[in-house]
Short mmCIF file of N, CA, C and O in Angstrom, two decimals:
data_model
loop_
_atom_site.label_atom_id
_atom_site.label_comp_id
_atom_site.label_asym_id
_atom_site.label_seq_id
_atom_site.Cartn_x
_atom_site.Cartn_y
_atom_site.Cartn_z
N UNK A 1151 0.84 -1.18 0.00
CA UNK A 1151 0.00 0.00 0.00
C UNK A 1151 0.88 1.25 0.00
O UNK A 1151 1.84 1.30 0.77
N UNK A 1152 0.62 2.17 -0.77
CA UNK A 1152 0.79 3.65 -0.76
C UNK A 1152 0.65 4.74 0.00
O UNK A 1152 1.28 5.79 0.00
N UNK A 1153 -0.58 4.22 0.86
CA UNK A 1153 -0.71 5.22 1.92
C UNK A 1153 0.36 5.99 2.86
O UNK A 1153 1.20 5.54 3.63
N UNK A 1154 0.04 7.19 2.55
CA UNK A 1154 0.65 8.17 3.23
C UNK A 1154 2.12 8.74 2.42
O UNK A 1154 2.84 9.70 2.69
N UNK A 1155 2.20 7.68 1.28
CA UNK A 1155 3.13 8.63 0.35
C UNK A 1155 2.85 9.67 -0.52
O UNK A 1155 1.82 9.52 -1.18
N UNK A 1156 3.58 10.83 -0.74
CA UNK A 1156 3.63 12.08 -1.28
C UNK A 1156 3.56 12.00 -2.69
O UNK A 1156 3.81 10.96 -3.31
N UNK A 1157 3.28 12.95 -3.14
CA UNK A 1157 3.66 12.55 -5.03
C UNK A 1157 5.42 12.61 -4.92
O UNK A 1157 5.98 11.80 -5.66
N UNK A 1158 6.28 13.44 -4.13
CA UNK A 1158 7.73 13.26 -4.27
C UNK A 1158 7.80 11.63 -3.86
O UNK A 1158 8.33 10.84 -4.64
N UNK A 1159 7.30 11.26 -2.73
CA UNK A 1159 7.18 9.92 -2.26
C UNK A 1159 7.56 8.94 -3.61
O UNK A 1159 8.60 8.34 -3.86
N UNK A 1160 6.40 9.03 -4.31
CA UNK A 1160 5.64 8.21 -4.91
C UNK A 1160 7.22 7.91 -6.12
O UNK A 1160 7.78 6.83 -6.30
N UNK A 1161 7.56 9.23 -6.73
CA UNK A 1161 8.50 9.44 -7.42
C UNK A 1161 9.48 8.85 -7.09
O UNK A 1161 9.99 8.06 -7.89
N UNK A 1162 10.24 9.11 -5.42
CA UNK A 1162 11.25 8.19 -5.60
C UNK A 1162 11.05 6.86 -5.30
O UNK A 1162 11.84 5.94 -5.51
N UNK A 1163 9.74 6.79 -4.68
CA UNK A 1163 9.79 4.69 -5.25
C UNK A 1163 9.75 4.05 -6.39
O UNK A 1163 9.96 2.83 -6.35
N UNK A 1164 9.48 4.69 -7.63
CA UNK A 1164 9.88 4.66 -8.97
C UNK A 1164 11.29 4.41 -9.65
O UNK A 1164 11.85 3.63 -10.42
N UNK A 1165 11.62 6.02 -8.58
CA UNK A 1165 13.03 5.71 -9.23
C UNK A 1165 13.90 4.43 -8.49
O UNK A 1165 14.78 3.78 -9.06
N UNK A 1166 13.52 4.25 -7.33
CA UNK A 1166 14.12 2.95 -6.52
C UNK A 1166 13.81 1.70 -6.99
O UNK A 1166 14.54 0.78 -6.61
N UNK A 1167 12.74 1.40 -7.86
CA UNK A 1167 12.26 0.29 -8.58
C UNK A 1167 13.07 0.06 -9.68
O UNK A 1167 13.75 -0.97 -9.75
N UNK A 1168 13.06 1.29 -10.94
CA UNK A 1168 13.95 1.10 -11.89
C UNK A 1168 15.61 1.19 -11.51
O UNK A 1168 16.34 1.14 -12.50
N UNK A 1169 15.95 1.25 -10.82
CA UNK A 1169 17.42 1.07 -10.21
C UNK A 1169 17.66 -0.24 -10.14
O UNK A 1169 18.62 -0.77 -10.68
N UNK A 1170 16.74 -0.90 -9.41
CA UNK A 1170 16.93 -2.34 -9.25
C UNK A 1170 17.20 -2.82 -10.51
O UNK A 1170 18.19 -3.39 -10.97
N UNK A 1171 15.86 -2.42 -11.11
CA UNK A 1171 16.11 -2.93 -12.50
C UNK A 1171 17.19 -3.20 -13.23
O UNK A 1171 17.60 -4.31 -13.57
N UNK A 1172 17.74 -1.94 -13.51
CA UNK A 1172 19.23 -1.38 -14.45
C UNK A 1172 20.14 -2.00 -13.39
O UNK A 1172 21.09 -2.49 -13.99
N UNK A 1173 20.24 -2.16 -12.18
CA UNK A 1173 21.27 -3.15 -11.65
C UNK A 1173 21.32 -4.20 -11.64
O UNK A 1173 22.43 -4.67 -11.40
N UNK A 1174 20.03 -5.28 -11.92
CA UNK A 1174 20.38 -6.42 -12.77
C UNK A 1174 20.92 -6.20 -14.00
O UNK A 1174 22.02 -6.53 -14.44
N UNK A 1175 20.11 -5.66 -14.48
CA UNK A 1175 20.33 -5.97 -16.12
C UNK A 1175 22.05 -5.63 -16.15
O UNK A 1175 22.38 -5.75 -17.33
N UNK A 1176 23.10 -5.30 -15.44
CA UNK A 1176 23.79 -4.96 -15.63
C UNK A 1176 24.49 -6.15 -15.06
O UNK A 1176 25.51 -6.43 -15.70
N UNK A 1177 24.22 -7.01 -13.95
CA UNK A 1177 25.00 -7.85 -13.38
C UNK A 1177 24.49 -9.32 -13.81
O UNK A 1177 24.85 -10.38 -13.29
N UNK A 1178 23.37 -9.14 -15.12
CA UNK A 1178 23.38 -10.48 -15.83
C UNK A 1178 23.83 -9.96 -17.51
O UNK A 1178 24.18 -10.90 -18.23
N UNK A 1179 23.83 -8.91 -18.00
CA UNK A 1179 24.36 -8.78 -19.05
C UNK A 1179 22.89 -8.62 -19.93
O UNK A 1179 22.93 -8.79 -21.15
N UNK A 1180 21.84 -8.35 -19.40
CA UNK A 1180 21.12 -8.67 -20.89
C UNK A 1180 19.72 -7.75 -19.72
O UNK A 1180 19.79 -7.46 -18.53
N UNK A 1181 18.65 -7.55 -20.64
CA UNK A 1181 17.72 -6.22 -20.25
C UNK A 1181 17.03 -7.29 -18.98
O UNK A 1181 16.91 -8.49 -19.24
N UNK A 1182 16.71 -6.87 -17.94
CA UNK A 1182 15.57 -7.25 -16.98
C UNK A 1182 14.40 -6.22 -16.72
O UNK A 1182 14.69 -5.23 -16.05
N UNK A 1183 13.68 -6.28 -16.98
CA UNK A 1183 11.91 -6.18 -16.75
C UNK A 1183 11.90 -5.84 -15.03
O UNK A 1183 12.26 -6.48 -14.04
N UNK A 1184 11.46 -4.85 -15.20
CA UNK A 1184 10.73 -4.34 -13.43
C UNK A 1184 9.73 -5.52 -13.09
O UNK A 1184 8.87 -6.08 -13.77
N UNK A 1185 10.04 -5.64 -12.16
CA UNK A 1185 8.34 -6.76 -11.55
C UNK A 1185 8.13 -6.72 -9.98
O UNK A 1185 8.96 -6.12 -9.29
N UNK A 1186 7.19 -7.25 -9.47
CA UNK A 1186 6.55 -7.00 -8.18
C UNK A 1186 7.69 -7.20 -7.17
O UNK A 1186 7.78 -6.24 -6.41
N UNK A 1187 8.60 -8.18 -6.95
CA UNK A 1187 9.91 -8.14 -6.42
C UNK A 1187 10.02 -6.73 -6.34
O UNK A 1187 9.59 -6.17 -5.33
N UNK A 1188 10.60 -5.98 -7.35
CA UNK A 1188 11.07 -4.93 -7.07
C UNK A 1188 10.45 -3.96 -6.53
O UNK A 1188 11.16 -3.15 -5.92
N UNK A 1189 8.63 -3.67 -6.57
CA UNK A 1189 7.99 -3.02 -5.94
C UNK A 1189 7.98 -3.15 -4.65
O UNK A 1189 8.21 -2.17 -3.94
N UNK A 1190 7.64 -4.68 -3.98
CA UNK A 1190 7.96 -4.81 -2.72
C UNK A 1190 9.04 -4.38 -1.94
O UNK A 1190 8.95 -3.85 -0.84
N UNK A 1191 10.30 -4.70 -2.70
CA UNK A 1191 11.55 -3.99 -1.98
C UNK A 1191 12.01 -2.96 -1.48
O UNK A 1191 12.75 -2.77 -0.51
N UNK A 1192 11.25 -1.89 -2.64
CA UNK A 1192 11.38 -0.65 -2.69
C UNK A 1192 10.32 0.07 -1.66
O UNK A 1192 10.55 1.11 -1.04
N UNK A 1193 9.04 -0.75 -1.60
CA UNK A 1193 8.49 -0.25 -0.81
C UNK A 1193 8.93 -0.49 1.02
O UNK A 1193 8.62 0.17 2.02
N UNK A 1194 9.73 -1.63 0.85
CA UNK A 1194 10.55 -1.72 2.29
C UNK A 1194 11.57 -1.11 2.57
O UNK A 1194 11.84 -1.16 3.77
N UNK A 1195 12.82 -0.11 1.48
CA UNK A 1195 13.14 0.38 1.52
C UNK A 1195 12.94 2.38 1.55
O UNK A 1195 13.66 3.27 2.00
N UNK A 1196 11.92 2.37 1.02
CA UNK A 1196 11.39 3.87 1.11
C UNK A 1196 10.01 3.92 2.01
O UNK A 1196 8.94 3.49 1.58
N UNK A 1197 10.14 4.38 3.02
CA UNK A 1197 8.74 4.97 3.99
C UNK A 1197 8.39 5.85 3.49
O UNK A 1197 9.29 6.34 2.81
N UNK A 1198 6.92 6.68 3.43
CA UNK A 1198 6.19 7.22 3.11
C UNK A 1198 6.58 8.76 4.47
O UNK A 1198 6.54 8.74 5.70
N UNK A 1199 6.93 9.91 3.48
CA UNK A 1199 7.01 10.80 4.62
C UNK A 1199 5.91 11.46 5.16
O UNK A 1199 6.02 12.26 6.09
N UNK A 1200 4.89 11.17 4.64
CA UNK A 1200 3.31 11.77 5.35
C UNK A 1200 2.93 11.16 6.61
O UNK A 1200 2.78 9.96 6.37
N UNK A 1201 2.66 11.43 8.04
CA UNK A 1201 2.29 10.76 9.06
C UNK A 1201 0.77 10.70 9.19
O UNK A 1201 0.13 11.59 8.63
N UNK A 1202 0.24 9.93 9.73
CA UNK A 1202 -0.99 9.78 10.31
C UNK A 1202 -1.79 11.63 10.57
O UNK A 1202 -2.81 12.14 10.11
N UNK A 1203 -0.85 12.07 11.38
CA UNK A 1203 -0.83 12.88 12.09
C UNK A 1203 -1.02 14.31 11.33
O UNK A 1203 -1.72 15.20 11.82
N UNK A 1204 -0.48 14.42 10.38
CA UNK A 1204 -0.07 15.39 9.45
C UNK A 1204 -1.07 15.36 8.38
O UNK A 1204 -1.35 16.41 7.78
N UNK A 1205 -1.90 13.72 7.96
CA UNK A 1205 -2.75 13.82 6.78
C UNK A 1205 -3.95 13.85 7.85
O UNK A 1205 -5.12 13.91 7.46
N UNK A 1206 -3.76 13.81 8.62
CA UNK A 1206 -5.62 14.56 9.98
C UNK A 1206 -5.15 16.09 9.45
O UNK A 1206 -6.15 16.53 8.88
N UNK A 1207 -4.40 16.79 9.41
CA UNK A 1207 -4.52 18.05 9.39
C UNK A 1207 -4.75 18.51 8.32
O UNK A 1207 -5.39 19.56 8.23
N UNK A 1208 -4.15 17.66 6.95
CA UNK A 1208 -5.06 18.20 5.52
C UNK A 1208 -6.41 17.73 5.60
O UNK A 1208 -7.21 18.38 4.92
N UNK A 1209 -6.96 16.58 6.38
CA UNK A 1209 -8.26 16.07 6.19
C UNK A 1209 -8.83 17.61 6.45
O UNK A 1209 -9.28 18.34 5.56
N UNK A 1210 -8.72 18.00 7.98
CA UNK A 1210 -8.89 19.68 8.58
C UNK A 1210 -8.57 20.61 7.77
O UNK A 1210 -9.32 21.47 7.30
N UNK A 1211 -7.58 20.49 7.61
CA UNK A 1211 -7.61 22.35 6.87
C UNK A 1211 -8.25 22.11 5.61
O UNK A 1211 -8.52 23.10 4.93
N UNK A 1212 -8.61 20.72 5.07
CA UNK A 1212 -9.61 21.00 3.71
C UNK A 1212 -11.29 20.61 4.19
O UNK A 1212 -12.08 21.04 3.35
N UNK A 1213 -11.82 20.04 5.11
CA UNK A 1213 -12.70 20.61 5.65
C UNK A 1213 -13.28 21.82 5.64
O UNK A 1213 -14.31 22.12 5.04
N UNK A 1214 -12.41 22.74 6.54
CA UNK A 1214 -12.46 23.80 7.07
C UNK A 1214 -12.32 25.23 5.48
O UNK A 1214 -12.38 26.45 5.41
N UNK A 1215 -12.16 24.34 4.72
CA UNK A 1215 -12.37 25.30 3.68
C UNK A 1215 -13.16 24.95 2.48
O UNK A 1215 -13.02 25.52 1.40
N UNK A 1216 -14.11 23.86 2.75
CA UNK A 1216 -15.22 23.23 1.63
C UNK A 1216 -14.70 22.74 0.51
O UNK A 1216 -15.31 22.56 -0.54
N UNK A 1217 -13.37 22.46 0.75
CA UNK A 1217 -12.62 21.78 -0.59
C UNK A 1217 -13.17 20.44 -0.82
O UNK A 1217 -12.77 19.75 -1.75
#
């Protein structure tokens, strides 16, 4: 799950996915394909910098302004 990642978030678990990638393909010699492996990893490697705590206060301040 995604929750609580940022669009910057979101971006560098992308770029942490295709890294993996290009670092096989480099340590078998021939192209490797992104796949769920690498999503999982990346998602154990990158936390989401939005807290609980912090997305109550956009829930509030967009409340509080009929957004």
């Amino acid at each position: 799950s995604t929750e609580g990642y940022s669009g910057a978030d979101l971006s560098g678990l992308v770029d942490c996915v295709k890294n993996y990638a290009i670092e096989r393909t480099i340590e078998l010699g021939e192209v490797s394909k992104i796949n769920m492996v690498d999503f999982t990893n990346a998602l154990i490697e990158r936390k989401p910098s939005t807290t609980k705590k912090l997305m109550k206060e956009y829930i509030k301040f967009q409340e509080e302004r009929d957004y």
